[in-house]
Amino acid sequence: SLCCVTVNHILLMMLVLIVCLLLHSKLFRGPSRPKLKRTERASKGLVEKAAEGEDDIPVVICAAEERMGGAMATINSIYSNTDASVFFYIVTLRDSIKLTRPSCKILEFNPMVLKGKVKPDSSRPDLLHPVSTHIHSHRKVIYLDDDVIVQGDIKDLYHTKLEKGHAAAFMVRSMGMQTTYMGFLNYRKQEVRDLGINPSDCSFNPGVFVADIGEWKKQKITKQLEKWLQENLKENIYSSAMAGGVSTPPMLIVFHDEYTIINPLWHVRHLGWSPDARYSETFLQGAHLLHWNGRFKLWDYPCVHLDRWEKWFIPDPTGKFLLVRPEGKI
């Protein structure tokens, strides 16, 4: 629904605003989580982790309560396809914590930091409830949307070599979709034209990215992103209707021509753009990460390649997130 999409874009913006805090947390550095054999992970599912360690691969996922089942499937797919030690951070609102606390570390974020930077969502007043965030420090971090399934070994994505001076690595948008800066920025505004960004330049998809925290801090990326949030509040240089949320346009501006490109197999996108468009089975087998970006989500129907997601689906003991297909549909 539109409300869920809006909430998730707000949560992604929360991630953007807290990612540089990875360098500043002074939490106790506990021991790494003991490694489990792949068969043990499959049987135990998502286990309680006491503390994150230095050698863990940090993966951050933003998820509203309505989409938490998607996030759990994402986590399960990652665990089941790697022998690496992975630690998950779930960025969410207080109302969702009860669904995830047994599984991963929760980042209780205070949406008040968005006050004066984005327009309040009147349909979700709970977005203004004050909460707090504490996060451990890491050299790099992976961010994933909650409508993602990982089929490859997550450590390969984590070891993406970022070019010198780049704070993040993204995947360029493919042909035929919302691919250029024209689709995200309002070029009728002088402030946008003054950026000198060609409206036909290819955009990138921020639903999957690897961030170098040292460069992020050095370049003051968070301050730059906050600046463009505030500028949009004053000048409407982009809009949710045109740009698909508040998080993508500022990232496109800040990282224009200043990012490393992720291996395309680590971000196979657009599975949620149409209930009819499908990839070949051979191509899907070789893809390391599948992303159902678009309106046709993998926990709804209709949606393509549901079998790829159902393989990692975890039943929700609260009964709030169920795997339901119309009778007779496969």
Coordinates of N, CA, C and O in Angstrom, one line a residue, residues 26-187:
K26 N 29.9 3.7 21.6 CA 30.9 3.3 22.5 C 30.4 2.1 23.3 O 30.7 1.9 24.5
L27 N 29.5 1.3 22.7 CA 29.0 0.1 23.3 C 30.2 -0.9 23.5 O 31.2 -0.9 22.8
F28 N 30.0 -1.8 24.5 CA 31.0 -2.8 24.8 C 31.2 -3.7 23.6 O 30.2 -4.1 23.0
R29 N 32.4 -4.0 23.2 CA 32.7 -4.8 22.0 C 32.7 -6.3 22.5 O 33.7 -6.7 23.0
G30 N 31.6 -7.0 22.3 CA 31.5 -8.3 22.8 C 32.2 -9.3 21.8 O 32.6 -9.0 20.7
P31 N 32.2 -10.6 22.2 CA 32.8 -11.6 21.3 C 31.9 -11.9 20.1 O 30.7 -11.7 20.1
S32 N 32.5 -12.4 19.1 CA 31.8 -12.7 17.9 C 30.8 -13.8 18.1 O 31.0 -14.7 19.0
R33 N 29.7 -13.8 17.4 CA 28.7 -14.9 17.5 C 29.4 -16.2 17.0 O 30.0 -16.3 16.0
P34 N 29.3 -17.3 17.8 CA 29.8 -18.6 17.4 C 29.2 -19.0 16.0 O 28.0 -18.9 15.8
K35 N 30.1 -19.5 15.1 CA 29.6 -19.9 13.8 C 28.8 -21.2 13.9 O 29.1 -22.1 14.7
L36 N 27.8 -21.3 13.1 CA 26.9 -22.5 13.1 C 27.1 -23.1 11.7 O 27.4 -22.5 10.7
K37 N 27.0 -24.5 11.8 CA 27.0 -25.2 10.5 C 25.8 -24.8 9.7 O 24.8 -24.5 10.3
R38 N 25.9 -24.9 8.4 CA 24.7 -24.5 7.6 C 23.5 -25.2 8.0 O 22.4 -24.7 8.0
T39 N 23.6 -26.5 8.3 CA 22.4 -27.3 8.6 C 21.8 -26.9 10.0 O 20.6 -26.9 10.2
E40 N 22.7 -26.5 10.9 CA 22.2 -26.0 12.2 C 21.5 -24.7 12.0 O 20.5 -24.4 12.6
R41 N 22.0 -23.8 11.1 CA 21.3 -22.5 10.9 C 19.9 -22.7 10.3 O 19.0 -22.1 10.6
A42 N 19.8 -23.7 9.4 CA 18.5 -23.9 8.7 C 17.5 -24.4 9.8 O 16.4 -24.1 9.7
S43 N 18.0 -25.2 10.7 CA 17.0 -25.8 11.7 C 16.7 -24.8 12.8 O 15.6 -24.7 13.3
K44 N 17.7 -24.0 13.2 CA 17.5 -23.1 14.3 C 16.9 -21.7 13.9 O 16.3 -21.0 14.6
G45 N 17.1 -21.4 12.6 CA 16.6 -20.2 12.0 C 17.3 -19.0 12.6 O 18.5 -19.0 12.6
L46 N 16.6 -18.0 13.1 CA 17.2 -16.8 13.6 C 17.4 -16.8 15.1 O 16.5 -16.9 15.8
V47 N 18.7 -16.9 15.5 CA 19.0 -17.1 16.9 C 19.3 -15.8 17.6 O 19.7 -14.8 17.0
E48 N 19.2 -15.9 18.9 CA 19.5 -14.7 19.7 C 21.0 -14.5 19.7 O 21.8 -15.4 19.8
K49 N 21.4 -13.3 19.6 CA 22.8 -12.9 19.6 C 23.1 -11.9 20.7 O 22.5 -10.9 20.7
A50 N 24.0 -12.3 21.6 CA 24.2 -11.4 22.8 C 24.9 -10.1 22.4 O 24.6 -9.1 22.9
A51 N 25.9 -10.2 21.5 CA 26.7 -9.0 21.2 C 27.4 -9.2 19.8 O 27.8 -10.3 19.5
E52 N 27.5 -8.1 19.1 CA 28.1 -8.1 17.8 C 29.6 -8.0 18.0 O 30.1 -7.4 19.0
G53 N 30.4 -8.7 17.1 CA 31.8 -8.7 17.3 C 32.6 -8.0 16.1 O 31.9 -7.6 15.1
E54 N 33.9 -7.8 16.3 CA 34.7 -7.1 15.3 C 34.6 -7.7 13.9 O 34.7 -7.1 12.9
D55 N 34.6 -9.1 13.9 CA 34.7 -9.8 12.6 C 33.4 -10.0 12.0 O 33.3 -10.6 10.9
D56 N 32.3 -9.6 12.6 CA 31.0 -9.8 12.0 C 30.8 -9.0 10.7 O 31.3 -7.9 10.6
I57 N 30.0 -9.5 9.8 CA 29.6 -8.7 8.7 C 28.3 -8.0 9.1 O 27.3 -8.7 9.3
P58 N 28.3 -6.7 9.1 CA 27.1 -6.0 9.6 C 26.1 -5.8 8.4 O 26.5 -5.2 7.4
V59 N 24.9 -6.2 8.6 CA 23.8 -6.0 7.6 C 22.7 -5.2 8.2 O 22.2 -5.6 9.3
V60 N 22.3 -4.1 7.6 CA 21.3 -3.2 8.2 C 20.0 -3.3 7.3 O 20.1 -3.3 6.0
I61 N 18.9 -3.6 7.9 CA 17.6 -3.7 7.1 C 16.6 -2.8 7.8 O 16.4 -2.8 9.0
C62 N 15.9 -2.0 7.0 CA 14.8 -1.2 7.5 C 13.5 -1.9 7.2 O 13.3 -2.3 6.1
A63 N 12.6 -1.9 8.2 CA 11.3 -2.6 8.0 C 10.3 -2.1 8.9 O 10.4 -2.0 10.1
A64 N 9.1 -1.7 8.3 CA 7.9 -1.4 9.1 C 7.3 -2.7 9.6 O 7.6 -3.7 9.1
E65 N 6.4 -2.5 10.6 CA 5.8 -3.7 11.1 C 5.0 -4.5 10.0 O 5.1 -5.8 10.0
E66 N 4.4 -3.8 9.1 CA 3.6 -4.5 8.0 C 4.5 -5.3 7.1 O 4.0 -6.1 6.4
R67 N 5.8 -5.1 7.2 CA 6.8 -5.7 6.2 C 7.8 -6.6 7.0 O 8.8 -7.1 6.3
M68 N 7.6 -6.8 8.3 CA 8.6 -7.5 9.0 C 8.8 -8.9 8.6 O 9.9 -9.5 8.6
G69 N 7.8 -9.6 8.1 CA 7.9 -10.9 7.5 C 8.9 -11.0 6.4 O 9.6 -12.0 6.2
G70 N 8.9 -9.9 5.6 CA 9.8 -9.8 4.5 C 11.2 -9.8 4.9 O 12.1 -10.4 4.4
A71 N 11.5 -9.0 6.0 CA 12.8 -8.8 6.5 C 13.3 -10.1 7.1 O 14.5 -10.5 7.0
M72 N 12.4 -10.9 7.7 CA 12.8 -12.2 8.3 C 13.2 -13.2 7.2 O 14.2 -14.0 7.4
A73 N 12.5 -13.1 6.1 CA 12.9 -14.0 5.0 C 14.3 -13.6 4.4 O 15.1 -14.4 4.0
T74 N 14.5 -12.3 4.3 CA 15.8 -11.8 3.9 C 16.9 -12.3 4.8 O 17.9 -12.8 4.3
I75 N 16.7 -12.2 6.1 CA 17.7 -12.6 7.0 C 18.0 -14.1 6.9 O 19.1 -14.6 6.9
N76 N 16.9 -14.9 6.8 CA 17.0 -16.3 6.7 C 17.8 -16.7 5.4 O 18.6 -17.6 5.5
S77 N 17.5 -16.0 4.3 CA 18.2 -16.4 3.1 C 19.7 -16.1 3.2 O 20.6 -16.8 2.7
I78 N 20.1 -15.0 3.9 CA 21.5 -14.7 4.1 C 22.2 -15.7 5.0 O 23.3 -16.3 4.6
Y79 N 21.6 -16.1 6.1 CA 22.2 -17.0 7.0 C 22.4 -18.4 6.3 O 23.4 -19.1 6.6
S80 N 21.4 -18.8 5.5 CA 21.5 -20.1 4.9 C 22.5 -20.2 3.7 O 22.7 -21.3 3.3
N81 N 23.0 -19.1 3.3 CA 23.9 -19.2 2.1 C 25.3 -18.7 2.4 O 26.1 -18.3 1.5
T82 N 25.7 -18.6 3.7 CA 27.0 -18.2 4.1 C 27.5 -18.9 5.3 O 26.7 -19.3 6.2
D83 N 28.8 -19.1 5.4 CA 29.4 -19.6 6.6 C 30.1 -18.4 7.4 O 30.7 -18.6 8.5
A84 N 29.9 -17.2 6.9 CA 30.5 -16.0 7.6 C 29.7 -15.7 8.8 O 28.5 -16.1 8.9
S85 N 30.3 -15.0 9.7 CA 29.6 -14.5 10.9 C 28.9 -13.2 10.5 O 29.5 -12.2 10.2
V86 N 27.5 -13.2 10.6 CA 26.8 -12.0 10.1 C 26.0 -11.5 11.3 O 25.4 -12.2 12.1
F87 N 26.0 -10.1 11.5 CA 25.2 -9.5 12.5 C 24.2 -8.6 11.9 O 24.5 -7.8 11.0
F88 N 22.9 -8.7 12.3 CA 21.8 -7.9 11.7 C 21.4 -6.8 12.6 O 21.2 -7.0 13.8
Y89 N 21.2 -5.6 12.0 CA 20.6 -4.5 12.7 C 19.2 -4.2 12.0 O 19.2 -4.1 10.8
I90 N 18.2 -4.2 12.7 CA 16.8 -3.9 12.2 C 16.5 -2.5 12.6 O 16.4 -2.2 13.8
V91 N 16.4 -1.6 11.6 CA 15.9 -0.2 11.9 C 14.4 -0.2 11.8 O 13.9 -0.4 10.7
T92 N 13.8 0.2 12.9 CA 12.3 0.1 12.9 C 11.8 1.1 13.9 O 12.5 1.7 14.7
L93 N 10.5 1.2 14.0 CA 9.8 2.0 15.0 C 9.5 1.1 16.2 O 9.4 -0.1 16.1
R94 N 9.2 1.7 17.3 CA 9.0 1.0 18.6 C 7.9 0.0 18.4 O 7.9 -1.1 19.0
D95 N 6.8 0.3 17.7 CA 5.7 -0.6 17.6 C 6.1 -2.0 16.9 O 5.3 -3.0 17.1
S96 N 7.2 -2.0 16.2 CA 7.6 -3.3 15.6 C 8.6 -4.1 16.4 O 8.8 -5.2 16.0
I97 N 9.0 -3.6 17.5 CA 10.1 -4.2 18.2 C 9.7 -5.6 18.7 O 10.5 -6.5 18.7
K98 N 8.5 -5.8 19.1 CA 8.1 -7.0 19.7 C 8.2 -8.2 18.7 O 8.3 -9.3 19.0
L99 N 8.2 -7.8 17.4 CA 8.2 -8.9 16.4 C 9.7 -9.3 16.1 O 9.9 -10.3 15.5
T100 N 10.6 -8.5 16.4 CA 12.0 -8.8 16.0 C 13.0 -8.9 17.1 O 14.1 -9.5 16.9
R101 N 12.7 -8.5 18.3 CA 13.7 -8.6 19.4 C 14.3 -9.9 19.6 O 15.5 -10.1 19.9
P102 N 13.6 -11.0 19.5 CA 14.2 -12.4 19.7 C 15.2 -12.7 18.6 O 15.9 -13.7 18.7
S103 N 15.2 -12.0 17.5 CA 16.0 -12.4 16.3 C 17.3 -11.6 16.1 O 18.3 -12.2 15.9
C104 N 17.2 -10.3 16.2 CA 18.3 -9.4 15.8 C 18.3 -8.2 16.8 O 17.4 -8.0 17.5
K105 N 19.4 -7.4 16.6 CA 19.5 -6.2 17.4 C 18.7 -5.1 16.8 O 18.7 -4.9 15.6
I106 N 17.9 -4.5 17.7 CA 16.9 -3.5 17.2 C 17.6 -2.1 17.4 O 18.1 -1.8 18.4
L107 N 17.4 -1.3 16.3 CA 17.8 0.1 16.4 C 16.6 0.9 16.6 O 15.8 1.2 15.7
E108 N 16.3 1.4 17.8 CA 15.1 2.2 18.2 C 15.5 3.6 17.8 O 16.1 4.3 18.5
F109 N 14.9 4.0 16.6 CA 15.3 5.3 16.1 C 14.3 6.4 16.5 O 13.1 6.1 16.6
N110 N 14.8 7.6 16.7 CA 14.0 8.7 17.1 C 13.6 9.5 15.9 O 14.4 10.3 15.3
P111 N 12.4 9.4 15.4 CA 12.0 10.1 14.1 C 12.0 11.6 14.3 O 11.9 12.3 13.3
M112 N 12.1 12.1 15.5 CA 12.2 13.5 15.7 C 13.3 14.2 15.0 O 13.3 15.4 14.7
V113 N 14.4 13.4 14.7 CA 15.5 13.9 14.0 C 15.1 14.4 12.6 O 15.8 15.1 11.9
L114 N 14.0 13.9 12.1 CA 13.5 14.3 10.8 C 12.7 15.5 10.8 O 12.3 16.1 9.8
K115 N 12.4 16.0 12.0 CA 11.5 17.2 12.1 C 12.2 18.4 11.5 O 13.4 18.7 11.8
G116 N 11.5 19.1 10.6 CA 12.2 20.2 9.9 C 12.9 19.8 8.7 O 13.5 20.6 8.0
K117 N 13.0 18.5 8.4 CA 13.7 18.0 7.2 C 12.8 17.3 6.2 O 13.0 17.3 5.0
V118 N 11.7 16.7 6.7 CA 10.7 16.1 5.8 C 9.3 16.5 6.3 O 9.1 16.8 7.5
K119 N 8.3 16.4 5.4 CA 7.0 16.7 5.8 C 6.4 15.6 6.6 O 6.5 14.5 6.2
P120 N 5.8 15.9 7.8 CA 5.2 14.8 8.6 C 4.1 14.1 7.8 O 3.4 14.6 7.1
D121 N 4.1 12.8 8.0 CA 3.1 11.9 7.4 C 1.9 11.9 8.3 O 1.9 11.2 9.4
S122 N 0.8 12.6 8.0 CA -0.4 12.7 8.8 C -1.1 11.4 9.1 O -1.8 11.2 10.0
S123 N -0.8 10.4 8.1 CA -1.5 9.1 8.3 C -0.7 8.2 9.3 O -1.2 7.2 9.7
R124 N 0.5 8.6 9.7 CA 1.3 7.9 10.6 C 1.9 8.8 11.7 O 3.0 9.1 11.7
P125 N 1.0 9.3 12.6 CA 1.5 10.2 13.6 C 2.5 9.5 14.5 O 3.3 10.2 15.2
D126 N 2.5 8.2 14.6 CA 3.5 7.5 15.4 C 4.9 7.6 14.9 O 5.9 7.4 15.7
L127 N 5.1 8.2 13.7 CA 6.4 8.4 13.2 C 7.1 9.5 14.0 O 8.3 9.7 14.0
L128 N 6.4 10.3 14.8 CA 6.9 11.3 15.6 C 7.2 10.9 17.1 O 7.6 11.7 17.9
H129 N 6.9 9.6 17.4 CA 7.2 9.2 18.7 C 8.7 9.1 19.0 O 9.5 8.6 18.2
P130 N 9.2 9.7 20.1 CA 10.6 9.7 20.4 C 11.1 8.3 20.8 O 10.6 7.7 21.6
V131 N 12.2 7.9 20.1 CA 12.9 6.6 20.5 C 14.3 6.9 20.4 O 14.7 7.9 19.9
S132 N 15.2 6.0 20.8 CA 16.6 6.2 20.8 C 17.3 5.1 20.1 O 16.8 4.0 19.9
T133 N 18.5 5.5 19.6 CA 19.3 4.5 18.8 C 20.7 4.4 19.3 O 21.3 5.4 19.7
H134 N 21.2 3.2 19.4 CA 22.6 2.9 19.8 C 23.1 1.8 18.8 O 22.4 0.9 18.5
I135 N 24.3 2.0 18.2 CA 24.7 1.1 17.2 C 26.2 1.0 17.4 O 27.0 1.9 17.8
H136 N 26.7 -0.2 17.1 CA 28.1 -0.6 17.2 C 28.9 0.0 16.0 O 28.3 0.3 15.0
S137 N 30.2 0.0 16.1 CA 31.0 0.6 15.0 C 31.6 -0.6 14.2 O 31.9 -1.6 14.6
H138 N 31.6 -0.3 12.9 CA 32.2 -1.2 11.9 C 32.9 -0.4 10.8 O 32.7 0.8 10.6
R139 N 33.8 -1.1 10.1 CA 34.5 -0.4 9.0 C 33.7 -0.2 7.8 O 33.7 0.8 7.1
K140 N 32.8 -1.2 7.5 CA 31.9 -1.2 6.4 C 30.6 -1.7 6.8 O 30.5 -2.4 7.9
V141 N 29.5 -1.4 6.1 CA 28.2 -1.9 6.4 C 27.5 -2.2 5.1 O 27.7 -1.5 4.1
I142 N 26.6 -3.2 5.1 CA 25.7 -3.5 4.0 C 24.3 -3.0 4.3 O 23.9 -3.3 5.4
Y143 N 23.7 -2.3 3.4 CA 22.2 -2.0 3.6 C 21.4 -2.8 2.6 O 21.8 -2.9 1.4
L144 N 20.3 -3.4 3.1 CA 19.4 -4.1 2.2 C 18.0 -3.7 2.5 O 17.6 -3.5 3.6
D145 N 17.2 -3.5 1.4 CA 15.7 -3.4 1.6 C 15.2 -4.7 2.1 O 15.8 -5.7 2.0
D146 N 13.9 -4.6 2.6 CA 13.3 -5.8 3.2 C 12.6 -6.7 2.1 O 12.1 -7.7 2.4
D147 N 12.6 -6.2 0.8 CA 12.0 -7.0 -0.2 C 13.1 -7.7 -1.1 O 13.0 -7.7 -2.3
V148 N 14.1 -8.2 -0.4 CA 15.3 -8.8 -1.0 C 15.5 -10.2 -0.6 O 15.2 -10.6 0.6
I149 N 15.9 -11.1 -1.5 CA 16.4 -12.4 -1.1 C 17.8 -12.6 -1.6 O 18.1 -12.3 -2.8
V150 N 18.7 -13.1 -0.7 CA 20.1 -13.3 -1.1 C 20.3 -14.8 -1.4 O 20.1 -15.6 -0.6
Q151 N 20.8 -15.0 -2.6 CA 21.1 -16.4 -3.0 C 22.6 -16.7 -3.0 O 23.1 -17.8 -3.0
G152 N 23.5 -15.6 -2.9 CA 24.9 -15.8 -2.9 C 25.4 -15.7 -1.5 O 24.7 -15.6 -0.5
D153 N 26.8 -15.7 -1.4 CA 27.4 -15.6 -0.1 C 27.6 -14.1 0.2 O 28.3 -13.4 -0.5
I154 N 27.0 -13.7 1.3 CA 27.0 -12.2 1.6 C 28.4 -11.7 1.8 O 28.6 -10.5 1.6
K155 N 29.3 -12.5 2.1 CA 30.7 -12.0 2.3 C 31.3 -11.5 1.0 O 32.1 -10.6 1.0
D156 N 30.8 -12.0 -0.1 CA 31.3 -11.5 -1.4 C 30.8 -10.1 -1.7 O 31.6 -9.3 -2.2
L157 N 29.6 -9.8 -1.3 CA 29.1 -8.5 -1.4 C 29.8 -7.5 -0.5 O 30.2 -6.4 -0.8
Y158 N 30.0 -8.0 0.8 CA 30.7 -7.2 1.8 C 32.1 -6.8 1.3 O 32.6 -5.7 1.6
H159 N 32.8 -7.7 0.6 CA 34.2 -7.5 0.2 C 34.2 -6.7 -1.2 O 35.3 -6.7 -1.8
T160 N 33.1 -6.1 -1.6 CA 33.2 -5.3 -2.8 C 34.2 -4.2 -2.6 O 34.2 -3.5 -1.6
K161 N 35.1 -4.1 -3.5 CA 36.2 -3.1 -3.4 C 35.8 -1.7 -3.9 O 35.5 -1.6 -5.0
L162 N 35.6 -0.8 -2.9 CA 35.2 0.5 -3.3 C 36.4 1.3 -3.9 O 37.5 1.2 -3.3
E163 N 36.1 2.1 -4.9 CA 37.2 2.9 -5.5 C 37.6 4.0 -4.5 O 36.9 4.4 -3.6
K164 N 38.9 4.4 -4.6 CA 39.4 5.4 -3.7 C 38.5 6.7 -3.7 O 38.2 7.2 -4.7
G165 N 38.2 7.1 -2.5 CA 37.4 8.3 -2.3 C 35.9 8.1 -2.4 O 35.1 9.0 -2.1
H166 N 35.5 6.8 -2.6 CA 34.0 6.5 -2.7 C 33.5 6.1 -1.3 O 34.1 5.2 -0.7
A167 N 32.4 6.6 -0.9 CA 31.8 6.3 0.4 C 30.8 5.1 0.3 O 30.4 4.6 1.3
A168 N 30.4 4.8 -0.9 CA 29.4 3.8 -1.1 C 29.4 3.2 -2.5 O 30.0 3.7 -3.4
A169 N 28.9 2.0 -2.6 CA 28.7 1.3 -3.9 C 27.3 0.9 -4.1 O 26.6 0.4 -3.2
F170 N 26.8 1.3 -5.3 CA 25.4 1.0 -5.7 C 25.3 0.3 -7.0 O 26.3 0.1 -7.7
M171 N 24.1 0.0 -7.4 CA 23.9 -0.6 -8.7 C 23.2 0.4 -9.6 O 22.1 0.9 -9.2
V172 N 23.7 0.6 -10.8 CA 23.0 1.5 -11.7 C 21.7 0.9 -12.2 O 21.5 -0.3 -12.3
R173 N 20.7 1.8 -12.3 CA 19.4 1.3 -12.8 C 19.4 0.8 -14.2 O 20.2 1.4 -15.0
S174 N 18.6 -0.2 -14.5 CA 18.7 -0.8 -15.9 C 17.8 0.0 -16.8 O 17.0 0.8 -16.5
M175 N 17.9 -0.3 -18.1 CA 17.1 0.3 -19.1 C 15.7 0.0 -19.0 O 15.3 -1.1 -18.6
G176 N 14.8 0.9 -19.4 CA 13.4 0.7 -19.5 C 12.6 1.0 -18.2 O 11.4 0.9 -18.2
M177 N 13.3 1.3 -17.1 CA 12.7 1.6 -15.8 C 12.9 3.1 -15.6 O 13.2 3.9 -16.4
Q178 N 12.6 3.5 -14.3 CA 12.9 4.9 -13.9 C 14.4 5.1 -13.7 O 14.9 4.9 -12.7
T179 N 15.1 5.4 -14.8 CA 16.5 5.3 -14.9 C 17.3 6.5 -14.8 O 18.5 6.5 -14.5
T180 N 16.7 7.7 -15.0 CA 17.5 8.9 -15.1 C 17.2 9.9 -14.0 O 16.2 9.8 -13.3
Y181 N 18.0 10.9 -13.8 CA 17.8 11.9 -12.8 C 16.6 12.7 -13.1 O 16.0 13.2 -12.1
M182 N 16.1 12.8 -14.3 CA 14.9 13.5 -14.6 C 13.7 12.9 -13.9 O 12.8 13.6 -13.5
G183 N 13.8 11.6 -13.6 CA 12.7 10.9 -12.9 C 12.6 11.2 -11.5 O 11.6 10.8 -10.8
F184 N 13.6 11.9 -10.9 CA 13.7 12.1 -9.5 C 13.8 13.5 -9.0 O 13.4 13.9 -7.9
L185 N 14.4 14.4 -9.9 CA 14.6 15.8 -9.5 C 13.7 16.7 -10.4 O 13.4 16.4 -11.5
N186 N 13.3 17.8 -9.8 CA 12.4 18.7 -10.5 C 13.3 19.8 -11.2 O 13.7 20.8 -10.6
Y187 N 13.5 19.6 -12.5 CA 14.4 20.4 -13.2 C 13.8 21.8 -13.6 O 14.5 22.6 -14.2

